[in-house]
C-alpha cells in the first residue's frame, strides 16, 4: 500500500494565503455586489515594463524561425542574463559575485524551499517570528520539525522574535544554530537592515559554521543610500550566505516568473564525516536534476530590465508602489493607527486597533470596509495583534481603500 509523507499532516490548517482566499470567496459569494479591494498578498497590478514586453515579443518571434528557435537552454540560465545580473546587481555595489555563481529560476519562493534539498536533516534552523510562512512550512514538509504547539510554533525550530521593541530586527541567538533565514526589506514587517546589523549575523555565522539564507526579494525598494541591497556587501558573506532575488516585485514578473539564487563557490558546509563540502556543486546538481530552466522568452524579458530603458521603467514602477506605501502610512497614521514599515519597503505593518486580534481585524475590515489585508498572526505567534497591508495595487484602489478604512477605524 502506498504511504504518504506524514510531515504534511503536521501543517497547520492551511497555508496563510489560501485561507485568506477561502474567507474572501465566502464573503464574495454572500455579497456579490460588494466591491472588494485586495491589499493582502504581494501581487503586483501594474503592466510589465515596455522594455520587457518588447524583448518578450521579439523572443517569441525568434521562436517562430528555425534559425533562431531555442529548445532546452542551460538549466542554470543563459550566460547573457547571468552576466547582466552579476554586473548590475552585485559588482556595481562592490560585491564579488560572478555570473557562474548565479542560478536563474522561476521564483525565490521556490528556491527558499528547494535549497533544503542540499542540507542535512540534523541542522538547527532559526527563523524570525513573524516570518514569511514558506520558510517554516517547507521545513515542516522536509521533516525538520516536530509538531506545532497551540501558538503555532513548531518543535525543533528556533524562533527569533521581531517586535517594535527591537525595531523588527532579530537579536543574535544565544544558542548555536546552523541555518538562518533573514529577509530584508522584511516580509511582513517592512523593516530594513543596516550594514552593521548584517555584519553581526555574518560574524556569528562564520564563527559557528552557519549558513544564512538571505531573501532579498524586495531590495529594489531600498532608497536609502546607506542601506545594503545585498548581504554580499558585507565582508565575509561569501563564506556563509546564499542570497535569493526575484524579478516579481521590481519588474512585475509575478505572472511571468523569473528569479535567481546566488551560491558562492567559496561557500562550504560539513558532510557527515566532518569534511568540508562545497555547496555550489550540490545546488548545481539539484538544479540540473529537478529543473529544466526558465524559458528563453522570459529570460529575454528579464534581460531587458538591465537596458537603459528598462532601468528607468523599473525605477518608475518601484517609485509608484513606494508612493502607494506612503499614502497608506500617512492615511492610517492620521487616523490614529500605529504603523511600521512602508519606507524602503512595499509593506505596511499595522498595529490592530482596540485590542482586536489579527483575524478579527481581518474579518471586520473585510465585512465593514470590503478591504482585504493579511492577518499578522498568519506569519507567526509574534505577529498577533498586527496586520500587513500591501502597497501593490492601483492608486485608485489604494486611495479608496484608505478612505474606507479611516472612515471605519479612526482611533
XYZ file of C-alpha atoms in Angstrom:
411
model
C 0.000 0.000 0.000
C 1.300 3.448 -0.883
C 2.111 5.716 2.042
C 2.285 9.477 2.340
C 4.810 11.924 3.711
C 3.366 12.242 7.219
C 5.137 15.551 7.701
C 2.405 17.210 5.649
C -0.055 16.247 8.370
C 1.831 18.495 10.801
C 0.999 21.601 8.787
C -1.478 23.948 10.374
C -4.989 24.381 8.984
C -3.864 25.835 5.680
C -1.200 27.921 4.068
C -1.948 31.527 5.018
C -2.899 32.906 1.624
C -5.263 30.078 0.595
C -7.041 30.578 3.917
C -7.406 34.269 3.134
C -8.745 33.366 -0.307
C -11.259 30.980 1.246
C -12.649 33.660 3.569
C -12.727 36.250 0.796
C -14.550 33.868 -1.557
C -17.120 33.060 1.116
C -17.750 36.776 1.661
C -17.940 37.492 -2.087
C -20.469 34.741 -2.665
C -22.653 36.122 0.113
C -22.167 39.745 -1.022
C -21.963 39.694 -4.833
C -22.372 43.474 -5.134
C -19.546 44.371 -2.761
C -16.528 45.971 -4.416
C -13.571 44.265 -2.781
C -10.148 45.899 -2.697
C -7.367 43.397 -2.095
C -4.268 44.661 -0.322
C -3.359 41.259 1.036
C -0.960 39.161 -0.993
C 2.086 40.823 -2.502
C 0.912 40.559 -6.099
C 1.640 43.444 -8.418
C -1.006 45.167 -10.521
C 0.841 47.414 -12.989
C 1.816 46.212 -16.502
C 5.214 44.786 -17.353
C 7.747 47.468 -18.315
C 7.623 48.305 -22.020
C 11.260 47.261 -22.485
C 10.459 43.808 -21.113
C 7.359 43.446 -23.288
C 9.307 44.431 -26.394
C 12.033 41.908 -25.609
C 9.493 39.169 -24.936
C 7.693 39.838 -28.232
C 10.974 39.718 -30.108
C 11.868 36.439 -28.394
C 8.510 34.936 -29.352
C 9.174 35.867 -32.961
C 12.593 34.219 -32.749
C 10.889 31.035 -31.609
C 8.950 31.058 -34.885
C 12.068 30.875 -37.038
C 14.115 27.674 -37.329
C 17.332 29.723 -37.450
C 16.684 31.432 -34.106
C 14.483 28.841 -32.394
C 15.574 27.774 -28.896
C 14.912 24.404 -27.290
C 16.306 23.397 -23.936
C 18.506 26.108 -22.519
C 21.153 25.799 -19.808
C 19.467 24.839 -16.547
C 21.469 27.485 -14.696
C 20.199 30.222 -17.025
C 21.550 31.817 -20.179
C 25.013 33.381 -19.714
C 23.922 36.741 -21.112
C 21.316 37.137 -18.342
C 23.568 35.876 -15.566
C 26.312 38.267 -16.670
C 23.923 41.239 -16.660
C 22.773 40.344 -13.152
C 26.317 39.934 -11.865
C 27.381 43.281 -13.317
C 24.370 45.432 -12.411
C 23.073 43.899 -9.171
C 26.264 42.827 -7.466
C 29.564 44.025 -8.919
C 28.244 47.595 -9.217
C 27.811 47.536 -5.416
C 31.253 46.117 -4.753
C 30.060 42.529 -4.316
C 32.459 39.852 -5.532
C 29.829 37.756 -7.286
C 30.469 36.267 -10.719
C 27.941 35.148 -13.312
C 28.741 31.474 -12.753
C 27.530 31.753 -9.143
C 24.044 32.867 -10.239
C 21.258 30.364 -10.912
C 18.128 31.523 -12.762
C 14.856 30.035 -11.522
C 11.103 30.529 -11.661
C 10.774 32.036 -8.192
C 12.594 32.847 -4.982
C 9.658 31.321 -3.093
C 10.502 28.014 -4.786
C 14.219 28.348 -4.177
C 13.962 29.173 -0.466
C 12.171 25.846 -0.071
C 14.176 23.839 -2.598
C 17.503 24.866 -1.068
C 16.752 22.480 1.796
C 17.380 19.573 -0.591
C 21.141 20.028 -0.263
C 21.211 20.318 3.543
C 21.005 17.551 6.127
C 18.123 16.776 8.454
C 20.004 17.439 11.692
C 20.580 21.171 11.237
C 19.228 23.528 13.885
C 17.181 26.101 11.995
C 16.392 29.677 13.053
C 13.524 31.760 11.706
C 12.190 35.125 12.723
C 8.753 35.454 14.287
C 6.764 36.761 12.469
C 8.119 35.126 9.326
C 7.306 34.512 5.672
C 5.364 31.216 6.062
C 7.209 29.403 3.266
C 10.381 29.203 5.356
C 8.577 27.326 8.122
C 6.220 25.183 6.059
C 8.941 23.840 3.762
C 10.971 22.764 6.791
C 7.911 21.017 8.184
C 7.375 19.257 4.848
C 11.020 18.178 4.796
C 10.739 16.580 8.231
C 12.953 19.068 10.037
C 10.438 19.825 12.802
C 8.203 18.220 15.347
C 4.554 19.112 15.858
C 3.211 22.628 16.327
C 2.109 23.858 19.738
C -1.064 25.815 20.449
C 0.586 29.079 19.346
C 1.613 27.562 16.006
C 5.306 27.210 16.820
C 6.949 24.009 15.633
C 9.136 21.903 17.856
C 12.710 21.889 16.605
C 12.771 25.402 15.141
C 14.460 28.313 16.889
C 12.147 31.333 16.777
C 13.679 34.811 16.913
C 11.026 37.390 17.874
C 10.964 40.627 15.896
C 8.944 43.296 17.633
C 8.552 47.042 17.865
C 10.919 46.907 20.838
C 13.808 45.614 18.704
C 12.793 47.558 15.571
C 11.667 44.288 13.988
C 15.272 43.083 13.672
C 16.029 39.792 15.399
C 18.697 39.543 18.051
C 21.588 37.130 17.612
C 20.538 33.792 19.179
C 22.129 32.752 22.456
C 22.385 29.165 21.195
C 24.204 27.798 18.171
C 22.083 27.470 15.031
C 23.106 26.073 11.662
C 20.698 27.559 9.113
C 19.366 31.109 9.463
C 16.578 32.722 7.435
C 16.839 36.504 7.095
C 14.628 38.667 4.878
C 15.341 42.359 4.225
C 13.483 44.511 3.421
C 11.403 42.314 5.657
C 8.251 40.484 4.731
C 5.905 41.014 6.553
C 7.023 43.957 8.732
C 8.735 46.187 6.153
C 11.793 46.555 8.400
C 15.240 47.148 6.895
C 18.749 46.172 7.977
C 21.876 48.286 8.237
C 25.326 47.064 7.198
C 26.408 46.997 10.828
C 23.433 44.824 11.738
C 24.081 42.344 8.914
C 27.752 42.275 9.880
C 26.782 40.882 13.291
C 24.995 37.997 11.554
C 27.864 37.343 9.163
C 30.299 37.293 12.079
C 28.024 34.923 14.002
C 27.599 32.611 11.002
C 31.323 32.434 10.335
C 32.115 31.790 13.991
C 29.570 28.974 14.213
C 29.828 27.411 10.762
C 26.267 28.535 9.984
C 24.715 29.343 6.615
C 22.462 32.377 6.161
C 19.569 32.170 3.699
C 19.194 35.828 2.737
C 15.917 36.694 0.995
C 16.417 39.990 -0.854
C 13.257 39.824 -2.971
C 12.373 43.430 -2.071
C 15.823 45.037 -2.329
C 14.721 47.274 -5.230
C 12.538 49.227 -2.808
C 15.521 50.448 -0.796
C 16.038 54.153 -1.491
C 18.250 54.988 1.498
C 21.834 55.013 0.132
C 23.211 53.831 3.479
C 21.240 50.576 3.464
C 22.698 47.440 1.820
C 20.841 45.785 -1.062
C 22.767 42.518 -0.792
C 24.308 40.578 2.046
C 27.411 40.293 -0.128
C 28.067 43.974 0.573
C 29.244 42.678 3.962
C 32.808 41.400 4.203
C 32.876 37.648 4.708
C 29.346 36.970 3.483
C 30.614 34.923 0.541
C 31.735 32.343 3.074
C 28.420 31.997 4.902
C 25.433 33.183 2.839
C 23.133 32.210 -0.015
C 21.048 35.037 -1.480
C 17.634 34.837 -3.166
C 16.248 37.503 -5.504
C 13.278 37.923 -7.789
C 12.047 39.934 -10.762
C 8.496 39.650 -9.409
C 8.184 42.857 -7.425
C 10.643 45.202 -9.115
C 9.655 44.418 -12.728
C 6.191 42.937 -12.222
C 7.089 39.331 -13.088
C 4.691 37.685 -10.624
C 2.810 36.119 -13.515
C 5.825 35.839 -15.805
C 8.136 34.013 -13.355
C 11.833 34.714 -13.140
C 14.158 34.822 -10.144
C 17.695 33.966 -9.125
C 19.722 32.371 -6.377
C 23.376 33.126 -5.653
C 25.563 30.334 -4.292
C 29.177 31.494 -3.938
C 31.768 28.938 -4.957
C 33.667 29.615 -1.725
C 30.723 28.506 0.439
C 31.044 25.163 2.228
C 29.234 23.037 4.799
C 30.091 19.834 6.625
C 29.485 16.293 5.401
C 28.540 13.597 7.929
C 32.193 12.565 8.162
C 33.185 16.098 9.156
C 34.811 17.049 5.854
C 34.135 20.379 4.158
C 31.976 20.174 1.036
C 31.384 22.974 -1.457
C 27.695 23.840 -1.774
C 27.833 25.190 -5.357
C 28.216 21.729 -6.986
C 25.404 20.329 -4.830
C 22.984 23.094 -5.779
C 24.073 22.844 -9.404
C 23.332 19.101 -9.370
C 19.963 19.634 -7.696
C 19.098 22.429 -10.133
C 20.028 20.378 -13.196
C 18.244 17.251 -11.952
C 14.945 18.787 -10.856
C 14.630 21.879 -13.048
C 14.648 22.394 -16.820
C 15.317 26.107 -16.692
C 13.303 29.292 -17.188
C 12.065 29.770 -20.745
C 14.198 31.642 -23.259
C 11.333 34.081 -23.811
C 11.066 35.018 -20.136
C 14.826 35.318 -19.704
C 14.991 37.765 -22.625
C 12.303 39.784 -20.862
C 14.328 39.747 -17.650
C 17.479 40.781 -19.509
C 15.667 43.902 -20.734
C 15.371 45.050 -17.114
C 19.061 45.978 -17.362
C 18.734 48.071 -20.509
C 18.734 51.845 -20.140
C 15.016 51.950 -20.901
C 14.300 49.028 -18.603
C 16.164 50.582 -15.678
C 14.121 53.754 -15.945
C 10.839 51.881 -16.273
C 11.573 49.593 -13.326
C 12.510 52.587 -11.196
C 9.191 54.213 -12.096
C 7.317 51.045 -11.104
C 9.108 50.814 -7.777
C 8.501 54.512 -7.069
C 4.820 54.056 -7.877
C 4.420 51.325 -5.264
C 6.519 53.257 -2.742
C 4.196 56.222 -3.176
C 1.288 53.856 -2.504
C 3.052 52.766 0.686
C 3.493 56.393 1.745
C -0.203 57.093 1.185
C -1.113 54.076 3.295
C 1.243 55.097 6.105
C 0.139 58.729 6.082
C -3.584 57.996 5.992
C -3.520 55.311 8.679
C -1.290 57.403 10.932
C -3.632 60.366 10.550
C -6.485 58.091 11.593
C -4.646 57.292 14.814
C -3.369 53.845 13.925
C 0.205 52.800 14.709
C 2.112 51.778 11.599
C 5.582 50.452 10.802
C 7.402 49.771 7.549
C 6.294 51.326 4.283
C 9.655 53.116 3.867
C 12.252 51.328 1.740
C 9.679 48.532 1.589
C 6.297 47.843 -0.060
C 4.620 46.513 3.096
C 2.994 48.409 5.955
C 2.770 46.652 9.313
C -0.214 47.955 11.293
C -0.977 47.536 14.979
C -4.590 46.358 15.182
C -6.823 48.886 16.968
C -8.833 48.428 20.120
C -7.156 45.175 21.098
C -8.599 43.254 18.163
C -6.898 40.011 17.223
C -5.308 39.810 13.779
C -8.024 37.596 12.303
C -10.817 39.579 13.987
C -9.423 42.737 12.400
C -9.200 40.899 9.058
C -12.857 39.862 9.274
C -14.006 43.291 10.435
C -12.092 45.031 7.656
C -13.495 42.616 5.101
C -17.069 42.895 6.284
C -17.291 46.619 7.053
C -14.841 48.190 4.592
C -14.648 45.416 1.973
C -10.834 45.636 2.119
C -8.565 42.594 2.281
C -5.240 42.570 4.115
C -3.165 39.886 5.807
C -3.513 38.917 9.489
C -0.207 39.265 11.296
C -0.751 36.056 13.271
C -0.610 34.161 9.987
C 3.104 34.976 9.922
C 3.740 33.622 13.419
C 2.785 33.995 17.065
C 4.639 37.306 17.450
C 2.548 38.704 14.599
C -0.614 38.512 16.684
C -2.139 41.956 17.080
C -0.681 43.183 13.796
C -1.881 43.361 10.221
C 0.023 43.594 6.926
C -1.158 45.903 4.152
C 0.442 45.637 0.734
C 1.211 48.653 -1.440
C 0.888 46.552 -4.589
C -2.264 47.903 -6.199
C -3.572 50.712 -8.360
C -3.516 54.265 -6.994
C -7.286 54.427 -7.309
C -7.730 51.308 -5.175
C -5.217 52.430 -2.561
C -6.901 55.822 -2.199
C -10.346 54.231 -1.984
C -9.210 51.583 0.493
C -7.636 54.161 2.787
C -10.796 56.240 2.696
C -12.875 53.227 3.688
C -10.503 52.105 6.448
C -10.081 55.534 8.005
C -13.851 56.058 7.953
C -14.351 52.838 9.930
C -11.309 52.766 12.199
C -10.481 56.261 13.399
C -8.848 55.926 16.822
